Amino acid sequence: MRIDVVTIFPEYLEPLKVSLVGKARAAGRLDVQVHDLRDWAHDRHNTVDDTPYGGGPGMVMMTGPWGEALDDTLAAGYEAGAGGPALVVPTPSGRPFTQVLAAELSAHPWLIFAPARYEGIDSRVTAEYRTRMPVHEVSIGDYVLAGGEAAVLVITEAVARLLPGVLGNAQSHRDDSFAPGAMANLLEGPVFTKPPQWRGRGIPDVLLSGHHGKIARWRRDEALRRTVANRPDLVQRCDPAVFDRRDREM
Ligand SMILES: N#Cc1ccccc1Cn1ccc2ccc(-c3cc(N)[nH]n3)cc21
């Protein structure tokens, strides 16, 4: 997968050089290019924003720099052999970002992120590029950030871990809370590791029993308990098998 990010804060994307995404880049599974939008703002002050038509607070990001930046980014990507681009625009008014949407985005061979600042980007920009590629306007939650760069980090990590070869088998995303399957829509339950005793706190006996059926049952029960407590809206979407009292792996 190729990822391009156009932003006025390129340094905000430095975290994409470390950890899972950094390793995927080093392994050649992911190519990430970050571009400074101000490189396409040609006035003396490299201006990228202006006052909103119709009045109102704040500033709006202008069409000019975005149009030139996205055209050049597309040209460079095609020149490098990329194809099938999709534009991803983080916004509070977008489609909720979920594991389902992460999977959809991971199916694109090339994502171009357009994180805005101020009050957003002139709407003619997304209208223009919708004629040339899929445009995903994405919200990462019901709260308002000051810009889209943090959302790019979140979306990129969630998408990258779904790419073939990025997560080892031991870390498979197939058991994710929100991935399709028997444990779908169940939140992660508690986890434990050595030492067996810590500040007078031990390990649940069932996890030391070696009885895989009982362990699986206990883990489902704990996941269900946490889901009922924190996300009761998900319970109705759970696979009915999670309510089965039998000690068996699913
Ligand atoms: N747009 C806008 C906007 C509209 C009203 C008030 C403040 C902003 C700030 N802002 C500018 C860019 C931008 C990008 C993404 C988010 C964003 C996403 C989620 N899920 N929350 N916030 C916010 C962003």
Short mmCIF file of C-alpha atoms and ligand atoms in Angstrom, two decimals:
data_model
loop_
_atom_site.label_atom_id
_atom_site.label_comp_id
_atom_site.label_asym_id
_atom_site.label_seq_id
_atom_site.Cartn_x
_atom_site.Cartn_y
_atom_site.Cartn_z
CA MET A 1 0.00 0.00 0.00
CA ARG A 2 1.07 3.56 -0.74
CA ILE A 3 0.02 6.34 1.60
CA ASP A 4 0.40 10.06 0.88
CA VAL A 5 -0.35 12.69 3.51
CA VAL A 6 -0.71 16.38 2.63
CA THR A 7 -0.58 18.58 5.75
CA ILE A 8 0.61 21.94 7.07
CA PHE A 9 2.22 20.04 9.98
CA PRO A 10 4.46 17.35 8.40
CA GLU A 11 6.25 16.89 11.73
CA TYR A 12 2.95 15.69 13.23
CA LEU A 13 3.35 12.51 11.14
CA GLU A 14 6.78 11.60 12.57
CA PRO A 15 5.16 8.77 14.65
CA LEU A 16 4.58 6.95 11.34
CA LYS A 17 8.31 6.22 11.39
CA VAL A 18 8.15 4.03 14.51
CA SER A 19 6.50 0.86 15.80
CA LEU A 20 4.13 -1.18 13.62
CA VAL A 21 3.83 1.34 10.77
CA GLY A 22 7.56 2.09 10.87
CA LYS A 23 8.38 -1.62 10.67
CA ALA A 24 5.91 -2.11 7.79
CA ARG A 25 7.65 0.76 5.93
CA ALA A 26 11.09 -0.71 6.60
CA ALA A 27 9.85 -4.10 5.35
CA GLY A 28 8.56 -2.52 2.16
CA ARG A 29 4.92 -3.41 2.91
CA LEU A 30 3.95 0.24 3.20
CA ASP A 31 5.24 3.34 1.40
CA VAL A 32 4.37 6.57 3.25
CA GLN A 33 5.08 9.99 1.74
CA VAL A 34 4.35 13.17 3.70
CA HIS A 35 4.00 16.53 1.91
CA ASP A 36 3.84 20.11 3.22
CA LEU A 37 0.74 21.84 1.83
CA ARG A 38 2.54 25.20 2.07
CA ASP A 39 4.84 24.06 -0.76
CA TRP A 40 1.83 24.79 -3.00
CA ALA A 41 0.99 28.18 -1.44
CA HIS A 42 2.86 30.65 -3.63
CA ASP A 43 2.23 34.03 -2.01
CA ARG A 44 4.82 35.69 0.21
CA HIS A 45 3.26 34.24 3.37
CA ASN A 46 2.48 30.77 1.94
CA THR A 47 -1.18 31.40 2.77
CA VAL A 48 -3.45 28.35 2.86
CA ASP A 49 -6.58 29.81 4.47
CA ASP A 50 -9.06 32.64 4.09
CA THR A 51 -12.29 33.94 5.64
CA PRO A 52 -15.48 31.87 5.11
CA TYR A 53 -18.09 33.01 2.58
CA GLY A 54 -21.30 33.76 4.45
CA GLY A 55 -19.31 34.93 7.49
CA GLY A 56 -18.86 33.02 10.73
CA PRO A 57 -15.94 32.21 13.00
CA GLY A 58 -12.55 30.90 11.97
CA MET A 59 -10.92 30.40 8.60
CA VAL A 60 -11.39 27.93 5.75
CA MET A 61 -8.59 26.18 3.84
CA MET A 62 -8.41 27.45 0.25
CA THR A 63 -8.96 25.48 -2.95
CA GLY A 64 -5.77 26.67 -4.72
CA PRO A 65 -3.04 25.03 -2.63
CA TRP A 66 -5.11 21.85 -2.09
CA GLY A 67 -5.88 21.46 -5.79
CA GLU A 68 -2.24 21.87 -6.82
CA ALA A 69 -1.00 19.65 -3.98
CA LEU A 70 -3.42 16.81 -4.73
CA ASP A 71 -2.81 17.00 -8.48
CA ASP A 72 0.97 16.81 -7.95
CA THR A 73 0.59 14.04 -5.36
CA LEU A 74 -1.50 12.02 -7.79
CA ALA A 75 0.97 12.58 -10.61
CA ALA A 76 3.92 11.53 -8.44
CA GLY A 77 2.10 8.43 -7.23
CA TYR A 78 1.14 7.34 -10.73
CA GLU A 79 4.72 8.01 -11.84
CA ALA A 80 5.89 5.72 -9.05
CA GLY A 81 3.57 3.00 -10.32
CA ALA A 82 0.78 3.39 -7.78
CA GLY A 83 -2.85 2.99 -8.82
CA GLY A 84 -6.40 3.02 -7.51
CA PRO A 85 -6.14 6.05 -5.19
CA ALA A 86 -8.77 6.95 -2.60
CA LEU A 87 -8.91 10.28 -0.79
CA VAL A 88 -9.40 10.15 3.00
CA VAL A 89 -10.53 13.37 4.67
CA PRO A 90 -10.74 13.32 8.48
CA THR A 91 -13.64 15.49 9.69
CA PRO A 92 -16.01 15.64 12.67
CA SER A 93 -18.88 15.30 10.20
CA GLY A 94 -17.59 12.13 8.55
CA ARG A 95 -18.60 8.47 8.59
CA PRO A 96 -17.67 6.88 11.94
CA PHE A 97 -14.32 5.08 11.75
CA THR A 98 -14.85 1.44 12.70
CA GLN A 99 -13.05 -1.86 12.14
CA VAL A 100 -15.37 -2.37 9.15
CA LEU A 101 -14.26 0.93 7.60
CA ALA A 102 -10.63 0.13 8.43
CA ALA A 103 -11.02 -3.10 6.44
CA GLU A 104 -12.62 -1.19 3.56
CA LEU A 105 -9.73 1.31 3.48
CA SER A 106 -7.14 -1.48 3.70
CA ALA A 107 -8.50 -2.83 0.40
CA HIS A 108 -7.35 0.32 -1.45
CA PRO A 109 -3.81 0.04 -2.86
CA TRP A 110 -3.26 3.80 -2.34
CA LEU A 111 -4.66 6.20 0.25
CA ILE A 112 -4.18 9.98 0.05
CA PHE A 113 -4.91 11.68 3.37
CA ALA A 114 -6.02 15.33 3.47
CA PRO A 115 -6.00 16.36 7.13
CA ALA A 116 -7.30 19.91 7.40
CA ARG A 117 -6.93 22.60 10.03
CA TYR A 118 -8.95 25.73 10.84
CA GLU A 119 -12.66 25.04 10.08
CA GLY A 120 -11.93 22.56 7.31
CA ILE A 121 -11.29 22.57 3.57
CA ASP A 122 -13.39 24.46 0.96
CA SER A 123 -16.03 21.86 0.03
CA ARG A 124 -15.30 22.26 -3.69
CA VAL A 125 -12.05 20.34 -3.17
CA THR A 126 -13.74 17.08 -2.15
CA ALA A 127 -16.41 17.66 -4.83
CA GLU A 128 -13.66 17.95 -7.44
CA TYR A 129 -11.79 14.80 -6.43
CA ARG A 130 -14.99 12.76 -5.97
CA THR A 131 -15.17 12.84 -9.79
CA ARG A 132 -11.79 11.08 -9.97
CA MET A 133 -11.63 8.63 -7.04
CA PRO A 134 -13.48 7.36 -3.95
CA VAL A 135 -13.55 10.03 -1.24
CA HIS A 136 -13.95 8.87 2.37
CA GLU A 137 -14.86 11.59 4.88
CA VAL A 138 -14.08 9.94 8.22
CA SER A 139 -14.75 10.80 11.87
CA ILE A 140 -12.67 9.04 14.52
CA GLY A 141 -15.11 9.90 17.29
CA ASP A 142 -17.78 12.21 18.64
CA TYR A 143 -15.42 14.95 19.79
CA VAL A 144 -13.79 17.87 17.98
CA LEU A 145 -10.06 18.00 17.34
CA ALA A 146 -8.15 21.07 16.12
CA GLY A 147 -7.15 19.28 12.93
CA GLY A 148 -7.03 15.99 11.12
CA GLU A 149 -3.42 14.85 11.66
CA ALA A 150 -4.16 12.82 14.83
CA ALA A 151 -6.92 11.07 12.90
CA VAL A 152 -4.42 10.19 10.15
CA LEU A 153 -2.22 8.48 12.75
CA VAL A 154 -5.19 6.52 14.12
CA ILE A 155 -6.57 5.49 10.74
CA THR A 156 -3.14 4.58 9.34
CA GLU A 157 -2.30 2.32 12.28
CA ALA A 158 -5.69 0.56 12.22
CA VAL A 159 -5.40 0.03 8.44
CA ALA A 160 -1.72 -0.98 8.43
CA ARG A 161 -2.25 -3.79 10.96
CA LEU A 162 -4.78 -5.34 8.55
CA LEU A 163 -2.30 -5.47 5.66
CA PRO A 164 -0.93 -8.93 4.84
CA GLY A 165 2.30 -9.71 6.68
CA VAL A 166 2.24 -6.67 8.94
CA LEU A 167 0.95 -8.51 12.01
CA GLY A 168 2.62 -11.85 12.69
CA ASN A 169 0.30 -14.85 13.18
CA ALA A 170 0.80 -14.57 16.94
CA GLN A 171 -0.72 -11.08 16.80
CA SER A 172 -3.50 -11.98 14.36
CA HIS A 173 -6.14 -9.31 13.90
CA ARG A 174 -8.64 -12.14 13.30
CA ASP A 175 -9.38 -12.22 17.04
CA ASP A 176 -9.96 -8.48 17.22
CA SER A 177 -12.98 -7.37 19.20
CA PHE A 178 -14.55 -5.84 16.14
CA ALA A 179 -13.42 -8.31 13.50
CA PRO A 180 -15.99 -10.72 12.03
CA GLY A 181 -16.23 -14.05 13.89
CA ALA A 182 -17.46 -15.63 17.11
CA MET A 183 -15.91 -12.97 19.33
CA ALA A 184 -17.13 -10.10 17.14
CA ASN A 185 -18.61 -7.17 19.06
CA LEU A 186 -17.16 -8.41 22.34
CA LEU A 187 -14.65 -6.13 24.07
CA GLU A 188 -11.28 -7.55 25.06
CA GLY A 189 -11.32 -9.25 28.46
CA PRO A 190 -8.56 -9.02 31.15
CA VAL A 191 -5.09 -10.39 30.36
CA PHE A 192 -2.35 -11.63 32.70
CA THR A 193 1.32 -12.61 32.51
CA LYS A 194 4.18 -13.51 34.88
CA PRO A 195 4.88 -13.10 37.79
CA PRO A 196 2.11 -15.35 39.21
CA GLN A 197 1.88 -13.14 42.32
CA TRP A 198 2.15 -9.36 42.38
CA ARG A 199 1.46 -7.20 45.44
CA GLY A 200 -0.72 -9.98 46.88
CA ARG A 201 -2.67 -10.35 43.64
CA GLY A 202 -2.67 -13.76 41.92
CA ILE A 203 -3.90 -15.17 38.60
CA PRO A 204 -7.43 -16.56 38.05
CA ASP A 205 -7.13 -20.31 38.74
CA VAL A 206 -8.85 -21.27 35.48
CA LEU A 207 -5.98 -19.70 33.48
CA LEU A 208 -3.53 -22.03 35.26
CA SER A 209 -5.76 -25.09 34.76
CA GLY A 210 -4.63 -26.02 31.27
CA HIS A 211 -8.29 -26.80 30.46
CA HIS A 212 -8.73 -25.01 27.15
CA GLY A 213 -12.52 -25.32 27.13
CA LYS A 214 -12.86 -23.80 30.58
CA ILE A 215 -10.33 -21.08 29.73
CA ALA A 216 -12.25 -20.20 26.55
CA ARG A 217 -15.52 -20.10 28.49
CA TRP A 218 -13.98 -17.88 31.21
CA ARG A 219 -12.54 -15.51 28.62
CA ARG A 220 -15.92 -15.22 26.87
CA ASP A 221 -17.63 -14.55 30.18
CA GLU A 222 -15.13 -11.85 31.11
CA ALA A 223 -15.37 -10.27 27.67
CA LEU A 224 -19.16 -10.29 27.92
CA ARG A 225 -19.02 -8.80 31.43
CA ARG A 226 -16.83 -5.93 30.18
CA THR A 227 -18.99 -5.43 27.09
CA VAL A 228 -22.20 -5.22 29.17
CA ALA A 229 -20.48 -2.71 31.48
CA ASN A 230 -18.83 -0.48 28.87
CA ARG A 231 -20.67 -1.04 25.57
CA PRO A 232 -24.20 -2.40 26.21
CA ASP A 233 -25.05 -1.28 22.67
CA LEU A 234 -22.81 -4.04 21.32
CA VAL A 235 -24.35 -6.90 23.31
CA GLN A 236 -27.34 -7.28 20.97
CA ARG A 237 -24.90 -7.71 18.05
CA CYS A 238 -22.95 -10.56 19.68
CA ASP A 239 -22.98 -14.06 18.24
CA PRO A 240 -25.59 -16.02 20.33
CA ALA A 241 -22.90 -18.69 20.88
CA VAL A 242 -21.13 -16.38 23.35
CA PHE A 243 -24.09 -16.92 25.72
CA ASP A 244 -23.69 -20.72 25.52
CA ARG A 245 -22.78 -22.01 29.00
CA ARG A 246 -20.76 -24.98 27.73
CA ASP A 247 -16.98 -25.07 28.24
CA ARG A 248 -15.86 -25.11 24.65
CA GLU A 249 -13.59 -23.22 22.30
CA MET A 250 -15.46 -21.40 19.52
N1 LIG B 1 -13.16 20.32 10.07
C1 LIG B 1 -13.40 20.84 11.05
C2 LIG B 1 -13.77 21.50 12.25
C3 LIG B 1 -15.10 21.84 12.32
C4 LIG B 1 -15.54 22.47 13.45
C5 LIG B 1 -14.69 22.74 14.49
C6 LIG B 1 -13.36 22.40 14.42
C7 LIG B 1 -12.89 21.77 13.32
C8 LIG B 1 -11.42 21.46 13.39
N2 LIG B 1 -10.89 20.60 12.36
C9 LIG B 1 -10.24 21.07 11.27
C10 LIG B 1 -9.87 20.00 10.50
C11 LIG B 1 -10.28 18.83 11.17
C12 LIG B 1 -10.18 17.48 10.89
C13 LIG B 1 -10.74 16.54 11.75
C14 LIG B 1 -11.38 16.96 12.89
C15 LIG B 1 -12.02 15.97 13.77
C16 LIG B 1 -12.32 14.67 13.47
C17 LIG B 1 -12.97 14.15 14.58
N3 LIG B 1 -13.44 12.87 14.74
N4 LIG B 1 -13.04 15.11 15.49
N5 LIG B 1 -12.47 16.23 14.99
C18 LIG B 1 -11.47 18.31 13.21
C19 LIG B 1 -10.93 19.24 12.34
#
